[in-house]
Amino acid sequence: MPDVDTVRAFLDEPHVAFAGAVDGFARAELRPRPEPAGDAAARVEAREVLELLGEGGWLAPIAARDLRRIALAREAIAAASPLADAVYALQALGATPIVLAGSDSAARWVEEAVAGRAMGAFAMTEAEAGSDVASMETTATRAGGDWVLDGEKAFISNAGIADFYTVFAQTEAGRGSKGIACFVVPADAPGLAFAGAQVLSAPHPLGRIRFDGCRVPGGACLAGPGDGFKLGLATLDLLRATVGAAACGMAARALEEATAHALERRQFGEPLADFQLVREKLARMATELAAARLLVYRAAWVKDRGAERVTLESAMAKSYATEAAQRIVDEAVQILGGRGVLADHPVDRLYRSVRALRIYEGTTEIQRLVIAGQLLARAREAGSGAPAGRDRS
Ligand SMILES: Cc1cc2nc3c(=O)[nH]c(=O)nc-3n(C[C@H](O)[C@H](O)[C@H](O)COP(=O)(O)OP(=O)(O)OC[C@H]3O[C@@H](n4cnc5c(N)ncnc54)[C@H](O)[C@@H]3O)c2cc1C
């Protein structure tokens, strides 16, 4: 059972039962699965895990936009298998724009996605448009009632294995965010092709997709020029705190492994747990993890209570939890000594997996710009006398 007591104030009774159930599933079904060796094996494993998540009903909170359940699921699943967490994350990222847009014609993808029968993907980033995503160059051109997509997306999770892609494209050169529209494109649409894998050090299917005159019907457009960008930001705003939840899951597993090792391993005639320097590490790891979880579940709770935006709360949750998780996992490796860097050790897997969380769905630096931007805007509104300066958020 995960530590629900720390965040109990942000949960209702049914969440506590859900936390126990999803943790039980993750420990029984996901933890024993070995880390896939290589990219091809990771792609097969991702599809198998998707079926398990769908059959168990664990993806249902995505359609319900139940952020606390998504966070609890990601925390438990990430602790057991970072790859399974990536699968969960992409089902949410692929389906949420359809849910938020309320599109009837694309609703079948949400149904299939939460049942684990269709794998989703979220195609925003390009080789030259990362943090500055509004500079994207993939185009969408009107052709009668249809749209035609051209261009290439990079760093797309599930590229090559997804069944549908939620795609962002520019409808008018030079309009920046105001020209960006959002589409749902089936993987077998003529003109859409997998353009190659981008292989990570931790298993995570990633790659490029290419659009060459890819024609989609008008109903595939989830949000038109300008609104597409807003839909993308609203999706990220909603789900960002759950990246923090995944980070907490990885950190909790690392702390669990390090604590067990510290109690068992003896050097100089004593268990490692008796050395003050090791205790100091464990204390700092546990405290940072508790702080991270409080920020994550606060953001999810604020959203579930009906707040329109949780930009500030989710930026704090994501940046703090992912940075803290990196430190916690690193300290766990240190406590494990040489065993912590053996390739088949769960903590080594966490060490390779946790790093990307500080980068995707908005880097830590971009989250800090967002936090400072909100802080400064509030200070100006309150007439604190702060001089009007340039801020980019
Ligand atoms: C494992 C993984 C999975 C991903 N999955 C997806 C996906 O499914 N779909 C998708 O669309 N994208 C995905 N991405 C892409 C991801 O969202 C981008 O990598 C991320 O937004 C950063 O863009 P970039 O890599 O181009 O870095 P850049 O934007 O080039 O940034 C490089 C560095 O510069 C810093 N920087 C940039 N601008 C500023 C600024 N104004 N002020 C201060 N510092 C700044 C950044 O914080 C970072 O440290 C994934 C990435 C990874 C690693």
JSON list of C-alpha atoms in Angstrom, two decimals, residues 283-389:
[
{"chain": "A", "resi": 283, "resn": "ALA", "atom": "CA", "xyz": [16.05, 11.34, 6.24]},
{"chain": "A", "resi": 284, "resn": "ARG", "atom": "CA", "xyz": [16.57, 13.82, 3.40]},
{"chain": "A", "resi": 285, "resn": "MET", "atom": "CA", "xyz": [15.17, 11.39, 0.81]},
{"chain": "A", "resi": 286, "resn": "ALA", "atom": "CA", "xyz": [12.02, 10.73, 2.86]},
{"chain": "A", "resi": 287, "resn": "THR", "atom": "CA", "xyz": [11.45, 14.42, 3.60]},
{"chain": "A", "resi": 288, "resn": "GLU", "atom": "CA", "xyz": [11.87, 15.50, -0.02]},
{"chain": "A", "resi": 289, "resn": "LEU", "atom": "CA", "xyz": [9.55, 12.72, -1.15]},
{"chain": "A", "resi": 290, "resn": "ALA", "atom": "CA", "xyz": [6.85, 13.81, 1.30]},
{"chain": "A", "resi": 291, "resn": "ALA", "atom": "CA", "xyz": [7.17, 17.45, 0.13]},
{"chain": "A", "resi": 292, "resn": "ALA", "atom": "CA", "xyz": [6.96, 16.37, -3.52]},
{"chain": "A", "resi": 293, "resn": "ARG", "atom": "CA", "xyz": [3.86, 14.28, -2.89]},
{"chain": "A", "resi": 294, "resn": "LEU", "atom": "CA", "xyz": [2.15, 17.14, -1.08]},
{"chain": "A", "resi": 295, "resn": "LEU", "atom": "CA", "xyz": [2.72, 19.45, -4.05]},
{"chain": "A", "resi": 296, "resn": "VAL", "atom": "CA", "xyz": [1.51, 16.82, -6.54]},
{"chain": "A", "resi": 297, "resn": "TYR", "atom": "CA", "xyz": [-1.72, 15.95, -4.72]},
{"chain": "A", "resi": 298, "resn": "ARG", "atom": "CA", "xyz": [-2.41, 19.59, -3.92]},
{"chain": "A", "resi": 299, "resn": "ALA", "atom": "CA", "xyz": [-2.34, 20.37, -7.66]},
{"chain": "A", "resi": 300, "resn": "ALA", "atom": "CA", "xyz": [-4.57, 17.39, -8.48]},
{"chain": "A", "resi": 301, "resn": "TRP", "atom": "CA", "xyz": [-7.01, 18.27, -5.68]},
{"chain": "A", "resi": 302, "resn": "VAL", "atom": "CA", "xyz": [-7.26, 21.91, -6.79]},
{"chain": "A", "resi": 303, "resn": "LYS", "atom": "CA", "xyz": [-8.09, 20.76, -10.33]},
{"chain": "A", "resi": 304, "resn": "ASP", "atom": "CA", "xyz": [-10.56, 18.07, -9.21]},
{"chain": "A", "resi": 305, "resn": "ARG", "atom": "CA", "xyz": [-12.38, 20.70, -7.14]},
{"chain": "A", "resi": 306, "resn": "GLY", "atom": "CA", "xyz": [-13.18, 22.53, -10.37]},
{"chain": "A", "resi": 307, "resn": "ALA", "atom": "CA", "xyz": [-10.42, 25.12, -10.84]},
{"chain": "A", "resi": 308, "resn": "GLU", "atom": "CA", "xyz": [-10.24, 26.18, -14.48]},
{"chain": "A", "resi": 309, "resn": "ARG", "atom": "CA", "xyz": [-6.43, 26.26, -14.57]},
{"chain": "A", "resi": 310, "resn": "VAL", "atom": "CA", "xyz": [-3.77, 24.85, -12.26]},
{"chain": "A", "resi": 311, "resn": "THR", "atom": "CA", "xyz": [-0.82, 26.34, -14.10]},
{"chain": "A", "resi": 312, "resn": "LEU", "atom": "CA", "xyz": [1.05, 27.49, -10.99]},
{"chain": "A", "resi": 313, "resn": "GLU", "atom": "CA", "xyz": [0.29, 24.44, -8.86]},
{"chain": "A", "resi": 314, "resn": "SER", "atom": "CA", "xyz": [1.17, 21.94, -11.58]},
{"chain": "A", "resi": 315, "resn": "ALA", "atom": "CA", "xyz": [4.38, 23.77, -12.56]},
{"chain": "A", "resi": 316, "resn": "MET", "atom": "CA", "xyz": [5.50, 23.69, -8.90]},
{"chain": "A", "resi": 317, "resn": "ALA", "atom": "CA", "xyz": [4.50, 20.03, -8.53]},
{"chain": "A", "resi": 318, "resn": "LYS", "atom": "CA", "xyz": [6.19, 18.89, -11.74]},
{"chain": "A", "resi": 319, "resn": "SER", "atom": "CA", "xyz": [9.44, 20.81, -11.31]},
{"chain": "A", "resi": 320, "resn": "TYR", "atom": "CA", "xyz": [9.89, 20.08, -7.60]},
{"chain": "A", "resi": 321, "resn": "ALA", "atom": "CA", "xyz": [8.90, 16.41, -7.73]},
{"chain": "A", "resi": 322, "resn": "THR", "atom": "CA", "xyz": [11.02, 15.53, -10.77]},
{"chain": "A", "resi": 323, "resn": "GLU", "atom": "CA", "xyz": [14.10, 17.35, -9.42]},
{"chain": "A", "resi": 324, "resn": "ALA", "atom": "CA", "xyz": [13.63, 15.78, -5.97]},
{"chain": "A", "resi": 325, "resn": "ALA", "atom": "CA", "xyz": [13.13, 12.32, -7.49]},
{"chain": "A", "resi": 326, "resn": "GLN", "atom": "CA", "xyz": [16.39, 12.65, -9.40]},
{"chain": "A", "resi": 327, "resn": "ARG", "atom": "CA", "xyz": [18.24, 13.46, -6.14]},
{"chain": "A", "resi": 328, "resn": "ILE", "atom": "CA", "xyz": [16.47, 10.65, -4.24]},
{"chain": "A", "resi": 329, "resn": "VAL", "atom": "CA", "xyz": [17.22, 8.02, -6.88]},
{"chain": "A", "resi": 330, "resn": "ASP", "atom": "CA", "xyz": [20.84, 9.18, -7.05]},
{"chain": "A", "resi": 331, "resn": "GLU", "atom": "CA", "xyz": [21.21, 8.86, -3.26]},
{"chain": "A", "resi": 332, "resn": "ALA", "atom": "CA", "xyz": [19.65, 5.39, -3.43]},
{"chain": "A", "resi": 333, "resn": "VAL", "atom": "CA", "xyz": [22.34, 4.36, -5.91]},
{"chain": "A", "resi": 334, "resn": "GLN", "atom": "CA", "xyz": [24.96, 5.72, -3.49]},
{"chain": "A", "resi": 335, "resn": "ILE", "atom": "CA", "xyz": [23.56, 3.74, -0.55]},
{"chain": "A", "resi": 336, "resn": "LEU", "atom": "CA", "xyz": [23.52, 0.59, -2.69]},
{"chain": "A", "resi": 337, "resn": "GLY", "atom": "CA", "xyz": [27.15, 1.13, -3.65]},
{"chain": "A", "resi": 338, "resn": "GLY", "atom": "CA", "xyz": [28.34, -1.00, -6.57]},
{"chain": "A", "resi": 339, "resn": "ARG", "atom": "CA", "xyz": [25.10, -2.97, -6.66]},
{"chain": "A", "resi": 340, "resn": "GLY", "atom": "CA", "xyz": [23.24, 0.24, -7.53]},
{"chain": "A", "resi": 341, "resn": "VAL", "atom": "CA", "xyz": [24.96, 0.55, -10.88]},
{"chain": "A", "resi": 342, "resn": "LEU", "atom": "CA", "xyz": [24.54, -3.07, -11.97]},
{"chain": "A", "resi": 343, "resn": "ALA", "atom": "CA", "xyz": [22.40, -2.97, -15.11]},
{"chain": "A", "resi": 344, "resn": "ASP", "atom": "CA", "xyz": [19.82, -5.47, -13.81]},
{"chain": "A", "resi": 345, "resn": "HIS", "atom": "CA", "xyz": [19.23, -3.73, -10.47]},
{"chain": "A", "resi": 346, "resn": "PRO", "atom": "CA", "xyz": [15.85, -1.97, -10.13]},
{"chain": "A", "resi": 347, "resn": "VAL", "atom": "CA", "xyz": [17.55, 1.18, -8.81]},
{"chain": "A", "resi": 348, "resn": "ASP", "atom": "CA", "xyz": [19.81, 1.36, -11.85]},
{"chain": "A", "resi": 349, "resn": "ARG", "atom": "CA", "xyz": [16.69, 1.16, -14.01]},
{"chain": "A", "resi": 350, "resn": "LEU", "atom": "CA", "xyz": [15.12, 3.99, -12.00]},
{"chain": "A", "resi": 351, "resn": "TYR", "atom": "CA", "xyz": [18.33, 6.03, -12.37]},
{"chain": "A", "resi": 352, "resn": "ARG", "atom": "CA", "xyz": [18.15, 5.75, -16.17]},
{"chain": "A", "resi": 353, "resn": "SER", "atom": "CA", "xyz": [14.37, 6.29, -16.27]},
{"chain": "A", "resi": 354, "resn": "VAL", "atom": "CA", "xyz": [13.90, 9.25, -13.93]},
{"chain": "A", "resi": 355, "resn": "ARG", "atom": "CA", "xyz": [16.15, 11.63, -15.87]},
{"chain": "A", "resi": 356, "resn": "ALA", "atom": "CA", "xyz": [13.77, 12.27, -18.78]},
{"chain": "A", "resi": 357, "resn": "LEU", "atom": "CA", "xyz": [10.98, 13.45, -16.44]},
{"chain": "A", "resi": 358, "resn": "ARG", "atom": "CA", "xyz": [12.84, 16.74, -15.86]},
{"chain": "A", "resi": 359, "resn": "ILE", "atom": "CA", "xyz": [12.71, 17.34, -19.62]},
{"chain": "A", "resi": 360, "resn": "TYR", "atom": "CA", "xyz": [9.42, 16.18, -21.12]},
{"chain": "A", "resi": 361, "resn": "GLU", "atom": "CA", "xyz": [6.09, 17.99, -20.81]},
{"chain": "A", "resi": 362, "resn": "GLY", "atom": "CA", "xyz": [8.02, 21.20, -20.17]},
{"chain": "A", "resi": 363, "resn": "THR", "atom": "CA", "xyz": [11.55, 21.33, -18.76]},
{"chain": "A", "resi": 364, "resn": "THR", "atom": "CA", "xyz": [12.27, 22.38, -15.18]},
{"chain": "A", "resi": 365, "resn": "GLU", "atom": "CA", "xyz": [13.58, 25.74, -16.45]},
{"chain": "A", "resi": 366, "resn": "ILE", "atom": "CA", "xyz": [10.35, 26.44, -18.35]},
{"chain": "A", "resi": 367, "resn": "GLN", "atom": "CA", "xyz": [8.29, 25.49, -15.26]},
{"chain": "A", "resi": 368, "resn": "ARG", "atom": "CA", "xyz": [10.34, 27.92, -13.18]},
{"chain": "A", "resi": 369, "resn": "LEU", "atom": "CA", "xyz": [9.71, 30.67, -15.73]},
{"chain": "A", "resi": 370, "resn": "VAL", "atom": "CA", "xyz": [5.99, 29.91, -15.45]},
{"chain": "A", "resi": 371, "resn": "ILE", "atom": "CA", "xyz": [6.10, 30.01, -11.63]},
{"chain": "A", "resi": 372, "resn": "ALA", "atom": "CA", "xyz": [8.03, 33.28, -11.55]},
{"chain": "A", "resi": 373, "resn": "GLY", "atom": "CA", "xyz": [5.75, 34.76, -14.23]},
{"chain": "A", "resi": 374, "resn": "GLN", "atom": "CA", "xyz": [2.66, 34.01, -12.14]},
{"chain": "A", "resi": 375, "resn": "LEU", "atom": "CA", "xyz": [4.29, 35.30, -8.98]},
{"chain": "A", "resi": 376, "resn": "LEU", "atom": "CA", "xyz": [5.32, 38.57, -10.63]},
{"chain": "A", "resi": 377, "resn": "ALA", "atom": "CA", "xyz": [1.92, 39.03, -12.28]},
{"chain": "A", "resi": 378, "resn": "ARG", "atom": "CA", "xyz": [0.21, 38.60, -8.91]},
{"chain": "A", "resi": 379, "resn": "ALA", "atom": "CA", "xyz": [2.62, 41.02, -7.26]},
{"chain": "A", "resi": 380, "resn": "ARG", "atom": "CA", "xyz": [1.96, 43.63, -9.94]},
{"chain": "A", "resi": 381, "resn": "GLU", "atom": "CA", "xyz": [-1.79, 43.11, -9.66]},
{"chain": "A", "resi": 382, "resn": "ALA", "atom": "CA", "xyz": [-1.55, 43.61, -5.92]},
{"chain": "A", "resi": 383, "resn": "GLY", "atom": "CA", "xyz": [0.28, 46.90, -6.63]},
{"chain": "A", "resi": 384, "resn": "SER", "atom": "CA", "xyz": [3.35, 45.87, -4.71]},
{"chain": "A", "resi": 385, "resn": "GLY", "atom": "CA", "xyz": [5.35, 48.48, -6.57]},
{"chain": "A", "resi": 386, "resn": "ALA", "atom": "CA", "xyz": [7.54, 45.90, -8.31]},
{"chain": "A", "resi": 387, "resn": "PRO", "atom": "CA", "xyz": [8.92, 47.51, -11.46]},
{"chain": "A", "resi": 388, "resn": "ALA", "atom": "CA", "xyz": [7.37, 46.23, -14.72]},
{"chain": "A", "resi": 389, "resn": "GLY", "atom": "CA", "xyz": [10.02, 44.01, -16.29]}
]
